[in-house]
CSV table of C-alpha atoms in Angstrom, one decimal:
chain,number,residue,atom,x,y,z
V,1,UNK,CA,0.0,0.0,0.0
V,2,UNK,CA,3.1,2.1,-0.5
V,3,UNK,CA,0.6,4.4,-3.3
V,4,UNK,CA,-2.2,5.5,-0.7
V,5,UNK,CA,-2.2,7.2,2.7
V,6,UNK,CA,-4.4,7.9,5.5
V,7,UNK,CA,-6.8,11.2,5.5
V,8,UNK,CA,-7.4,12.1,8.9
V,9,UNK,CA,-10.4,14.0,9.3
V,10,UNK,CA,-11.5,14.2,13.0
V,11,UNK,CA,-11.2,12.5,16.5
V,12,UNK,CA,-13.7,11.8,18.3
V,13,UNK,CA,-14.5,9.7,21.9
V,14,UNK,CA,-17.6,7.5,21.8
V,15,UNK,CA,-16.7,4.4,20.1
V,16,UNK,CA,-19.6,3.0,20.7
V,17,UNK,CA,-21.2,5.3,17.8
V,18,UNK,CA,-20.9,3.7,14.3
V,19,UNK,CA,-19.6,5.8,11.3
V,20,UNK,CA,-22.2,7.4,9.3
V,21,UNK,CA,-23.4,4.7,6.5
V,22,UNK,CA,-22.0,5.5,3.1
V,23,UNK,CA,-20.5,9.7,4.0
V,24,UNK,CA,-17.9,10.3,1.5
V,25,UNK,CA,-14.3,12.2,2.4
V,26,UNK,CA,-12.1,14.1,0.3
V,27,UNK,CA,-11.6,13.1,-3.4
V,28,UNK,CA,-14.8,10.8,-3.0
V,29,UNK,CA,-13.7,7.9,-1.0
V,30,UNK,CA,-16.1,6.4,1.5
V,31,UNK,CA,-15.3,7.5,5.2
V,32,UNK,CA,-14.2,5.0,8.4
V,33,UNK,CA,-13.8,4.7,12.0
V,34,UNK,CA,-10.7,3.5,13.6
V,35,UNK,CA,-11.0,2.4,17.4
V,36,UNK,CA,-8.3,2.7,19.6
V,37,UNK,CA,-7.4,3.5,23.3
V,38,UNK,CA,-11.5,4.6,23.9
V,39,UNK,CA,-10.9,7.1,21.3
V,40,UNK,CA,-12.6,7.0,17.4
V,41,UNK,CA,-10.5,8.4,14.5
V,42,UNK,CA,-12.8,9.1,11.2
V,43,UNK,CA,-10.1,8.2,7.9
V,44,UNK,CA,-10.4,7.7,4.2
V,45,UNK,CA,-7.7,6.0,2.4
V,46,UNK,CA,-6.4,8.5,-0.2
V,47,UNK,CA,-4.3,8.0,-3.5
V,48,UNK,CA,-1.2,9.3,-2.9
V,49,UNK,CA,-0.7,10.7,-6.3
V,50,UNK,CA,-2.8,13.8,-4.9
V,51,UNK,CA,-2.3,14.0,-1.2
V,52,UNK,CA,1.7,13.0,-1.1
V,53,UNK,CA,3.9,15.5,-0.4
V,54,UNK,CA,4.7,16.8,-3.9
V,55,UNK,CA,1.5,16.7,-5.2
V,56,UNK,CA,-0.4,18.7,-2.3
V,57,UNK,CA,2.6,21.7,-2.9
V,58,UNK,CA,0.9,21.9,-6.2
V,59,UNK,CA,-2.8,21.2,-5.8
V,60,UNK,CA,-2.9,23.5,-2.3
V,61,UNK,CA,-2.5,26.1,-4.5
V,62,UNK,CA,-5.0,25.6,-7.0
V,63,UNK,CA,-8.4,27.4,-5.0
V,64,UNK,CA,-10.9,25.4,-7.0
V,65,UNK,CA,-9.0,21.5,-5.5
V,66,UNK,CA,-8.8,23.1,-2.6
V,67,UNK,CA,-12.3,24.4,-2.0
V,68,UNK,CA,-13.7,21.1,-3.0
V,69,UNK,CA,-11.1,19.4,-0.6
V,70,UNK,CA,-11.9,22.1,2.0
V,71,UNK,CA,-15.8,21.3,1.7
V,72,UNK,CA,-15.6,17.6,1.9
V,73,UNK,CA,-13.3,17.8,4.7
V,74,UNK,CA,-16.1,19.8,6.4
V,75,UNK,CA,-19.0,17.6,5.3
V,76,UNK,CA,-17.4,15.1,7.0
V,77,UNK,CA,-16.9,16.7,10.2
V,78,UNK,CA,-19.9,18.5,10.3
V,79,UNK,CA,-21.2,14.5,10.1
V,80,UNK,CA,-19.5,13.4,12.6
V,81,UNK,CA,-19.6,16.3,15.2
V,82,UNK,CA,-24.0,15.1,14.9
V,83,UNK,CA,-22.9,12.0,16.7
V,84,UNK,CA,-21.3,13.6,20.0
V,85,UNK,CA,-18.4,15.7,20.7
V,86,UNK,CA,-15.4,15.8,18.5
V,87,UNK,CA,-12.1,17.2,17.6
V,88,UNK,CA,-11.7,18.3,14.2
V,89,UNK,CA,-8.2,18.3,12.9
V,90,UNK,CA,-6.4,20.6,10.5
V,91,UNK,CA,-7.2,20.2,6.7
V,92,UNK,CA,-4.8,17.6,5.0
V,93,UNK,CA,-3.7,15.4,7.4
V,94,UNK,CA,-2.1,12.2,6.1
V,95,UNK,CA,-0.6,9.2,7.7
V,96,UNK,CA,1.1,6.4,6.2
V,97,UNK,CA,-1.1,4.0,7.2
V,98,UNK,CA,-3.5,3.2,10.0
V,99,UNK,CA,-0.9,2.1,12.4
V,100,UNK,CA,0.0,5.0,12.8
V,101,UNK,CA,-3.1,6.6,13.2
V,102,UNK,CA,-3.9,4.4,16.0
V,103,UNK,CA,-0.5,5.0,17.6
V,104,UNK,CA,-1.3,8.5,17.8
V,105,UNK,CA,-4.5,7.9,19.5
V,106,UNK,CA,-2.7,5.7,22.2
V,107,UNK,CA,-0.1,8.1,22.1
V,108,UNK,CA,-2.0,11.7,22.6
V,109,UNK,CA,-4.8,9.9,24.2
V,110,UNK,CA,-5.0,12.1,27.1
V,111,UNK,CA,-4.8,15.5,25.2
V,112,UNK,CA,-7.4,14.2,22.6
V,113,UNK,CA,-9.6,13.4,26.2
V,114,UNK,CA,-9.1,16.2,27.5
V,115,UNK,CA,-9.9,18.5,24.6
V,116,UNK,CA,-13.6,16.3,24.1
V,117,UNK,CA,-14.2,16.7,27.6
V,118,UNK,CA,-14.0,20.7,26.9
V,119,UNK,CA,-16.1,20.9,23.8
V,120,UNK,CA,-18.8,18.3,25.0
V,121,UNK,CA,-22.7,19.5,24.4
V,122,UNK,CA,-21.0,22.8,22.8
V,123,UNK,CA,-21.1,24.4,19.9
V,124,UNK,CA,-18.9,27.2,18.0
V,125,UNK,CA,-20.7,29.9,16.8
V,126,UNK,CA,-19.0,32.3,14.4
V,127,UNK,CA,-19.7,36.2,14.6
V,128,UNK,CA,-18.3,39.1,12.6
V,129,UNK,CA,-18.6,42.6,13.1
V,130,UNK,CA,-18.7,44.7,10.0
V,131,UNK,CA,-18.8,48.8,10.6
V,132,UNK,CA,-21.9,49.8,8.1
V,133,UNK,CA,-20.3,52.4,5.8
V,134,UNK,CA,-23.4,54.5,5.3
V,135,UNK,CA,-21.4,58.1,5.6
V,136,UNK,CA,-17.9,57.9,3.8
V,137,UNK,CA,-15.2,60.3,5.2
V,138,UNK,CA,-16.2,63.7,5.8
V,139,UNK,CA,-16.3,65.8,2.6
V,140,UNK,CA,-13.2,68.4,2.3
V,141,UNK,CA,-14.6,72.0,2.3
V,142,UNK,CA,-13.4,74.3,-0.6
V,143,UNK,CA,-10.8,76.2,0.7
V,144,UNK,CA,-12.2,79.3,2.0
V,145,UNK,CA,-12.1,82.1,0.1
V,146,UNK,CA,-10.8,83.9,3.3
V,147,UNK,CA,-7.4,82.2,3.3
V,148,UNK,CA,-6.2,82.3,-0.1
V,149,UNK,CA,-2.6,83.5,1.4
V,150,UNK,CA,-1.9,79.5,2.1
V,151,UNK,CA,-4.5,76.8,0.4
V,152,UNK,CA,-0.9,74.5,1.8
V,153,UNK,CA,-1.9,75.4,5.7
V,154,UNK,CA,-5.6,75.1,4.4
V,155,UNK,CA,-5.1,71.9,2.6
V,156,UNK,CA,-2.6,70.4,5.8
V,157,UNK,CA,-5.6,71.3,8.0
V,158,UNK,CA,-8.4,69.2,5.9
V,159,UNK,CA,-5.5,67.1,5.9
V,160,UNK,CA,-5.4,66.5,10.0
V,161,UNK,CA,-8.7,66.8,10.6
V,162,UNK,CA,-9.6,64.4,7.9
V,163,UNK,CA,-6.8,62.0,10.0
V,164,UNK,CA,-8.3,62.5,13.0
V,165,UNK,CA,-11.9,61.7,11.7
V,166,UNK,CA,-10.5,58.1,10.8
V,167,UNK,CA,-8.5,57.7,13.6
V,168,UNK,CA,-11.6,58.8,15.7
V,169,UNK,CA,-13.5,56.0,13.8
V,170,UNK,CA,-11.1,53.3,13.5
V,171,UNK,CA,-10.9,53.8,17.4
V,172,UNK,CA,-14.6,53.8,18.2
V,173,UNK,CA,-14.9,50.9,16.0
V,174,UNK,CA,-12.1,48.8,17.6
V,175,UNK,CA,-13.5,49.6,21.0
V,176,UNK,CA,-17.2,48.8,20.5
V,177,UNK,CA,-15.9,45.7,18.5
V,178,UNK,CA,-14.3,44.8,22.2
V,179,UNK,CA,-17.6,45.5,23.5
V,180,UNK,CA,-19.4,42.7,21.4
V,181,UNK,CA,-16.5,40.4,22.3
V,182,UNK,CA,-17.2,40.9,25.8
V,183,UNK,CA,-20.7,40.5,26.5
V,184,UNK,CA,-21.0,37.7,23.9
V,185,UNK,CA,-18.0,35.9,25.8
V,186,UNK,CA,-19.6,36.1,29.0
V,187,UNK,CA,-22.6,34.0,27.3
V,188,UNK,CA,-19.9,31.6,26.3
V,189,UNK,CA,-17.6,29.0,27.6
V,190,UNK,CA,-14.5,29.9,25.8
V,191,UNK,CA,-14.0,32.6,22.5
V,192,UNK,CA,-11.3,32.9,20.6
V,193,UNK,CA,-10.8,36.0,18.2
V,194,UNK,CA,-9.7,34.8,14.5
V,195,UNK,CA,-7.9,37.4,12.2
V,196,UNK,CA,-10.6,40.0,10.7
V,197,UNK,CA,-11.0,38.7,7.1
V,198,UNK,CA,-9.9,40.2,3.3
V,199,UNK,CA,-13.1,41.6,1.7
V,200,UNK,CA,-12.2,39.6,-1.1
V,201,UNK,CA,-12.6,36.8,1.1
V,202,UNK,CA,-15.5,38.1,2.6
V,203,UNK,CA,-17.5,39.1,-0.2
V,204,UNK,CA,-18.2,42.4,1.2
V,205,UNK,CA,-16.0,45.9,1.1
V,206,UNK,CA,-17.5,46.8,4.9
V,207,UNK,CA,-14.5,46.7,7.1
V,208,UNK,CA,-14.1,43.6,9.6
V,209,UNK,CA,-13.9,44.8,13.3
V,210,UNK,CA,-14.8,41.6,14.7
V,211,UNK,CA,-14.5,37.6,13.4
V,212,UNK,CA,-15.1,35.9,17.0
V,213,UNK,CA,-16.0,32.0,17.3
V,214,UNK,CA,-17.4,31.4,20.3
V,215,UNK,CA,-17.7,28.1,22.4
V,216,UNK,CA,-21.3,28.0,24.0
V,217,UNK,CA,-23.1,25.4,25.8
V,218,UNK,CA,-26.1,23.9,23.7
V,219,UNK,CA,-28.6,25.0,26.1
V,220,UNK,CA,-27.6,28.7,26.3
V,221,UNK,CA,-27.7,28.9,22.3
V,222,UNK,CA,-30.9,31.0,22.4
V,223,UNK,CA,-29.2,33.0,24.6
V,224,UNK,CA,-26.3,33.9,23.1
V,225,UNK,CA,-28.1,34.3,19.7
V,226,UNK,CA,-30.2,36.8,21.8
V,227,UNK,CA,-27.5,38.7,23.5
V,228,UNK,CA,-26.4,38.9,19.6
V,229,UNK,CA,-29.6,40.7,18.6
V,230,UNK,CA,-29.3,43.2,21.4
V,231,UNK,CA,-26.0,44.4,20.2
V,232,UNK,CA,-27.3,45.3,16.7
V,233,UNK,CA,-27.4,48.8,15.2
V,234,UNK,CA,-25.6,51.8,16.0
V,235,UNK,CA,-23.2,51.5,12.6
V,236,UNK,CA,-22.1,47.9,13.1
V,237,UNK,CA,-23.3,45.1,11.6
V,238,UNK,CA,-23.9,41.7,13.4
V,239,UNK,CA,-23.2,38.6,11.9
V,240,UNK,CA,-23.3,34.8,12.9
V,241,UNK,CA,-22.5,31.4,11.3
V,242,UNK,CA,-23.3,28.3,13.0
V,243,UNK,CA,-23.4,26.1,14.6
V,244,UNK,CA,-19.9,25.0,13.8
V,245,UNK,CA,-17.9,21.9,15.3
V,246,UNK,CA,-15.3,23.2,17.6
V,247,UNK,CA,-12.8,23.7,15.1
V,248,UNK,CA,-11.3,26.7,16.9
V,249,UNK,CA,-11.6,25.3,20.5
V,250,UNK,CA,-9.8,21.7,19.6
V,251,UNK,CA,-5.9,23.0,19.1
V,252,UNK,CA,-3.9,20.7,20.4
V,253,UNK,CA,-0.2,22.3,21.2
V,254,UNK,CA,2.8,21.0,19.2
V,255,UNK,CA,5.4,19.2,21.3
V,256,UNK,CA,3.4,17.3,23.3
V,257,UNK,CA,3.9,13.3,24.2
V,258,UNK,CA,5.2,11.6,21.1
I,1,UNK,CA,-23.2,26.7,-0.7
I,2,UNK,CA,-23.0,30.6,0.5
I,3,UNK,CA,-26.1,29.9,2.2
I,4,UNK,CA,-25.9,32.4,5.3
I,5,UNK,CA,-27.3,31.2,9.0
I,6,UNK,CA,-30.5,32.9,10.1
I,7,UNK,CA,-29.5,34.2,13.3
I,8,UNK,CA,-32.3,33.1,16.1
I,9,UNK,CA,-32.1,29.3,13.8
I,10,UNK,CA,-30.0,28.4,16.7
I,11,UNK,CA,-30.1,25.2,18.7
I,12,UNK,CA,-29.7,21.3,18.7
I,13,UNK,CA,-32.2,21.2,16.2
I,14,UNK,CA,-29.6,23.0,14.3
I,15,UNK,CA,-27.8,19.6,13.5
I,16,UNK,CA,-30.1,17.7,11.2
I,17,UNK,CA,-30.1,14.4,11.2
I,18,UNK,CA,-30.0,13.7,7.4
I,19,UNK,CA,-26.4,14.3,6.2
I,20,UNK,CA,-27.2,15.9,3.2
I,21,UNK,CA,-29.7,18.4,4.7
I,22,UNK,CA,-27.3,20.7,2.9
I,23,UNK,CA,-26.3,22.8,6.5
I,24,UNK,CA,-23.1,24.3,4.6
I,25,UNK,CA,-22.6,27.5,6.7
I,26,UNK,CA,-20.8,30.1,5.5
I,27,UNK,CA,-18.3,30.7,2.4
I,28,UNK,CA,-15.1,28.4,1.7
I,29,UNK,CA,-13.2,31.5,3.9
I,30,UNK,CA,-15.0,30.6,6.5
I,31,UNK,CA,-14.0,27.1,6.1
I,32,UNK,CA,-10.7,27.4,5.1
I,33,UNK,CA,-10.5,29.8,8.1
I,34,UNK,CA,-11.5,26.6,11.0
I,35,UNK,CA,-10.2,23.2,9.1
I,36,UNK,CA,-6.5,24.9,8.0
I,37,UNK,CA,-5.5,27.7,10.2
I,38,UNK,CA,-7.2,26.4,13.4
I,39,UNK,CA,-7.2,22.9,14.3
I,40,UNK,CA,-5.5,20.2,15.8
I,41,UNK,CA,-1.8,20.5,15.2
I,42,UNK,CA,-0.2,16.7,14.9
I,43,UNK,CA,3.2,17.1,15.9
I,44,UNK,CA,6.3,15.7,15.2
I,45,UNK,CA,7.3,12.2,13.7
I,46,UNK,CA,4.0,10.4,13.4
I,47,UNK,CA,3.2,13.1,10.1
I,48,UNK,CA,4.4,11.1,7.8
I,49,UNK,CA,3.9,12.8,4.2
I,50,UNK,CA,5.1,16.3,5.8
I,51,UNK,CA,3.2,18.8,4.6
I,52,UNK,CA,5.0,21.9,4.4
I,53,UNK,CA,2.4,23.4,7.0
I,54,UNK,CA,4.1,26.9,7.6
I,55,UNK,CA,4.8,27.6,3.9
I,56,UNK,CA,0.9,26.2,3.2
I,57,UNK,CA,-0.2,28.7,5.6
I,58,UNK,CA,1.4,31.6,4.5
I,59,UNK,CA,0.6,30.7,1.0
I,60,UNK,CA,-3.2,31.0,2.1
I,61,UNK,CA,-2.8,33.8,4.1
I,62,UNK,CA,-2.8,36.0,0.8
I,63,UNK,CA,-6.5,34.6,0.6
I,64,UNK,CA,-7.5,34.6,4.2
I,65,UNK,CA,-5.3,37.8,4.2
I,66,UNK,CA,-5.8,39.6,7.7
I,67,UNK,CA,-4.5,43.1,8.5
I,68,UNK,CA,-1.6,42.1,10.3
I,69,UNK,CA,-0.2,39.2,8.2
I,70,UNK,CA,-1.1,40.7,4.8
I,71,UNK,CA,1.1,44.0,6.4
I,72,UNK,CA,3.7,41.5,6.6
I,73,UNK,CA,3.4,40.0,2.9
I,74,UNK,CA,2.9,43.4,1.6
I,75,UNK,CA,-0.4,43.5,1.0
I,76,UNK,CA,-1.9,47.1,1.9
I,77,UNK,CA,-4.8,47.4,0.1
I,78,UNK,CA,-7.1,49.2,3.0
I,79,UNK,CA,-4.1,52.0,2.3
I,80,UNK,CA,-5.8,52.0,-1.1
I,81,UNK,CA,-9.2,51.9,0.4
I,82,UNK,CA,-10.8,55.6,-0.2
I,83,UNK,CA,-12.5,55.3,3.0
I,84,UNK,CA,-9.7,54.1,5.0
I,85,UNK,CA,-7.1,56.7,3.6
I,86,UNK,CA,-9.3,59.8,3.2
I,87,UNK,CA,-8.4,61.8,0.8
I,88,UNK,CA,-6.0,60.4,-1.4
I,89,UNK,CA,-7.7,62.2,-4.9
I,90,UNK,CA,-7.9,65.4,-3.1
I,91,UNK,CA,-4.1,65.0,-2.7
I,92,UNK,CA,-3.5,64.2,-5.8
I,93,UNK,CA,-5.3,67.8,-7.3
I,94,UNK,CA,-4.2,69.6,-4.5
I,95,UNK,CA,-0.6,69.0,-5.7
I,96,UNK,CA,-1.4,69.4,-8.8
I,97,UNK,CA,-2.7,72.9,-8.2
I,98,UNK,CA,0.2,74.1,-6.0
I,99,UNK,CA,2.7,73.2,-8.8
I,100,UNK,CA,0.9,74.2,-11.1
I,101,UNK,CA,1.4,78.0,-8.7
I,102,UNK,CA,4.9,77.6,-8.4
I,103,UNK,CA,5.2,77.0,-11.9
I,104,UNK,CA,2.9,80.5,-12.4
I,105,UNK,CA,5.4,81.6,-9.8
I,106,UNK,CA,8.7,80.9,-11.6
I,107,UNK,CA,7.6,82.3,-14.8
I,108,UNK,CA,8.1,85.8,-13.2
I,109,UNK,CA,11.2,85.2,-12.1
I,110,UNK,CA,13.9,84.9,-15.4
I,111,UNK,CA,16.6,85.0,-13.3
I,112,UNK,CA,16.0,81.6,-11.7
I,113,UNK,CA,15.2,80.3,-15.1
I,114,UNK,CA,18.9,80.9,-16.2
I,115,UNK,CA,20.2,78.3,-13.5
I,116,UNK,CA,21.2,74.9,-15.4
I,117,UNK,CA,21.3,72.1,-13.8
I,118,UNK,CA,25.0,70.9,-13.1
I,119,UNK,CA,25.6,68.2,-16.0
I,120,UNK,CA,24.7,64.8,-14.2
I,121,UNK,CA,23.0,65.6,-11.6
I,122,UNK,CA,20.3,63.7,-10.4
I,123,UNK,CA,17.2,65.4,-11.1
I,124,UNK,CA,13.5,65.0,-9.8
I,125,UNK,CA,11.3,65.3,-12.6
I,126,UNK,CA,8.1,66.0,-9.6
I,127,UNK,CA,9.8,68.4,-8.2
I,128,UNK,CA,10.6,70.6,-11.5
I,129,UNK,CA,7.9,72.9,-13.0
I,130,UNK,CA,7.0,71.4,-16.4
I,131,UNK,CA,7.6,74.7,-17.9
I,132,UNK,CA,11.0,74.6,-17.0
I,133,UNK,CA,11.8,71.2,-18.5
I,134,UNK,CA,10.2,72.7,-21.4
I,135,UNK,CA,12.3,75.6,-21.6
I,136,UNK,CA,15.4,73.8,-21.0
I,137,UNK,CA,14.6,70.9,-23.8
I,138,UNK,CA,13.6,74.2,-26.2
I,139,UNK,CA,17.0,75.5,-25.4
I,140,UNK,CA,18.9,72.7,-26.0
I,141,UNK,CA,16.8,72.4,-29.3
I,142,UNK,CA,17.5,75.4,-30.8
């Protein structure tokens, strides 16, 4: 089997829950569960002529392999994560074989424990803050006919006080963008702030103040989804994806037992 | 596949049971966003087919570009953004206008007009009036 690897898609704890009948993983190939140690690792086998080494340099580059990868990956988690609580783990992860997928369930059993324990009867939720660009920066006065000795100190002074505007804004933004991340992380278990996104990745020019996931018990879902609606308006706009598996609450630090 | 989430849709009932209920949140940023740059990080030798994760990341980082990294990759496109950078046009006239004045300026002033600059030295062309480069090219013309 020296041509195929193993696609690791997830980790989860109850072994006693079958894999989903007939889900398909990346490039199409029918999903399984690997026991081991208490612990259930969902794999594909995977041609290795697309996810070696050499071949995934190329292909991770192509957007249109990688968003199809990127969705299946997630189909499959998304699958899983229905069962009970699981760990997700990072897009394009191949082993060699199953051996030594079950070696690193024996092996990192307690971290992969630890981290289900955590994310149990939870659920991410995913919000981003946009500020509403309904006024654009101030329009510049014409230079008033009263200072035609220096339209340079005129123009400096637009200048600053156009500066100051933005800064103004950029500051007020920032700080009510901490404002949503507080109240809607005391709703939570855990929240985690992820970088504010490209518009081009976005699909919208508004600028991103916020891109919170939050970790929030099942039961308080309402609530937080509520707390959400109260902090609408005033310039920024609110919004939320979700439920998500815990993909950002399930980081497992490098270095640990090997 | 862009389908957004109706906030208040919230809950375990959330999770449908059929697989292909077709609960695909979000765009493939989104996605890329939780299954590449957050997740669990398998360390060391039980990898096997070492993905170049670091290089992979960075690579996508010029899609899920944030403020901070794309700074770092050179990507400054909110200093392009009009609303972000005020009033870059307005610069751009202003300038115009005020060189445009010190060009008005010079031409009443033929004595400066007779200073040549030193053979070889390095001249900026933004700084000089146009008229003068004018003059100086119909000079060398004639």
């Amino acid at each position: 089997m020296d041509d195929a690897g193993t696609y690791l898609y997830a980790v989860a704890s109850d072994v006693a829950v079958p894999c989903p009948e007939g889900l398909k993983g990346v490039a199409g190939r029918d999903v399984r569960a690997i026991a081991q140690s208490g612990l259930v690792a969902y794999v594909s086998t995977v041609p290795l002529e697309q996810f070696g080494e050499e071949p995934l340099r190329r292909s991770m580059e192509d957007l249109d392999w990688l968003g199809a990868t990127a969705h299946a990956h997630h189909r499959v988690v998304e699958a899983v994560a229905r069962l009970g609580p699981v760990a997700p783990v990072r897009l394009v992860t191949v082993y060699s074989g199953e051996e030594q997928v079950r070696r690193l369930l024996e092996e990192r059993h307690d971290d992969f424990a630890d981290t289900l324990a955590r994310v149990a009867g939870r659920q991410e939720w995913g919000v981003k803050a946009y500020v509403v660009k309904t006024e654009a920066a101030p329009v510049a006065p014409e230079p008033a006919a009263e200072e035609p000795a220096s339209p340079g100190t005129a123009y400096l002074k637009r200048r600053q006080a156009s500066l100051r505007t933005r800064e103004e804004s950029w500051r007020d933004a920032g700080a009510r963008a901490e404002r949503i991340h507080d109240v809607l992380r005391c709703v939570a278990v855990a929240s985690r702030r992820h970088r504010a996104q490209d518009p081009q990745l976005s699909g919208r020019d508004e600028w991103m103040v916020l891109n919170g996931a939050y970790l929030v018990d099942e039961e308080r879902a309402e609530e937080f989804a509520r707390a959400l609606d109260d902090l609408r308006g005033q310039g920024i706009e609110l919004e939320l994806t979700g439920p998500w598996a815990p993909y950002s609450f399930t980081v497992l630090e490098e270095g640990g037992p090997r | 596949m862009t389908e957004q989430y109706r906030p208040g849709v919230v809950g375990r009932q959330s999770y449908p049971s059929s697989v292909s209920s077709g609960r695909e949140p979000a765009n493939l940023g989104d996605i890329l966003e939780r299954v590449l740059d957050r997740g669990v990080v398998i360390a060391g030798d039980i990898r096997v087919n070492l993905l170049d994760i670091e290089l992979l990341t960075i690579k996508l980082r010029l899609i899920i570009a944030s403020v901070d990294t794309a700074r770092e990759m050179g990507i400054d496109w909110w200093e392009h953004d009009p609303w972000l950078t005020g009033k870059d046009q307005a610069l751009v006239e202003e300038n115009r206008r005020l060189r445009d004045r010190i060009a008005a300026l010079e031409e009443g002033r033929p004595r400066r007009r007779a200073i040549e600059p030193i053979e070889g030295e390095v001249e900026s062309v933004e700084d000089r009036p146009v008229r003068r480069t004018e003059a100086r090219r119909d000079e060398r013309g004639g």
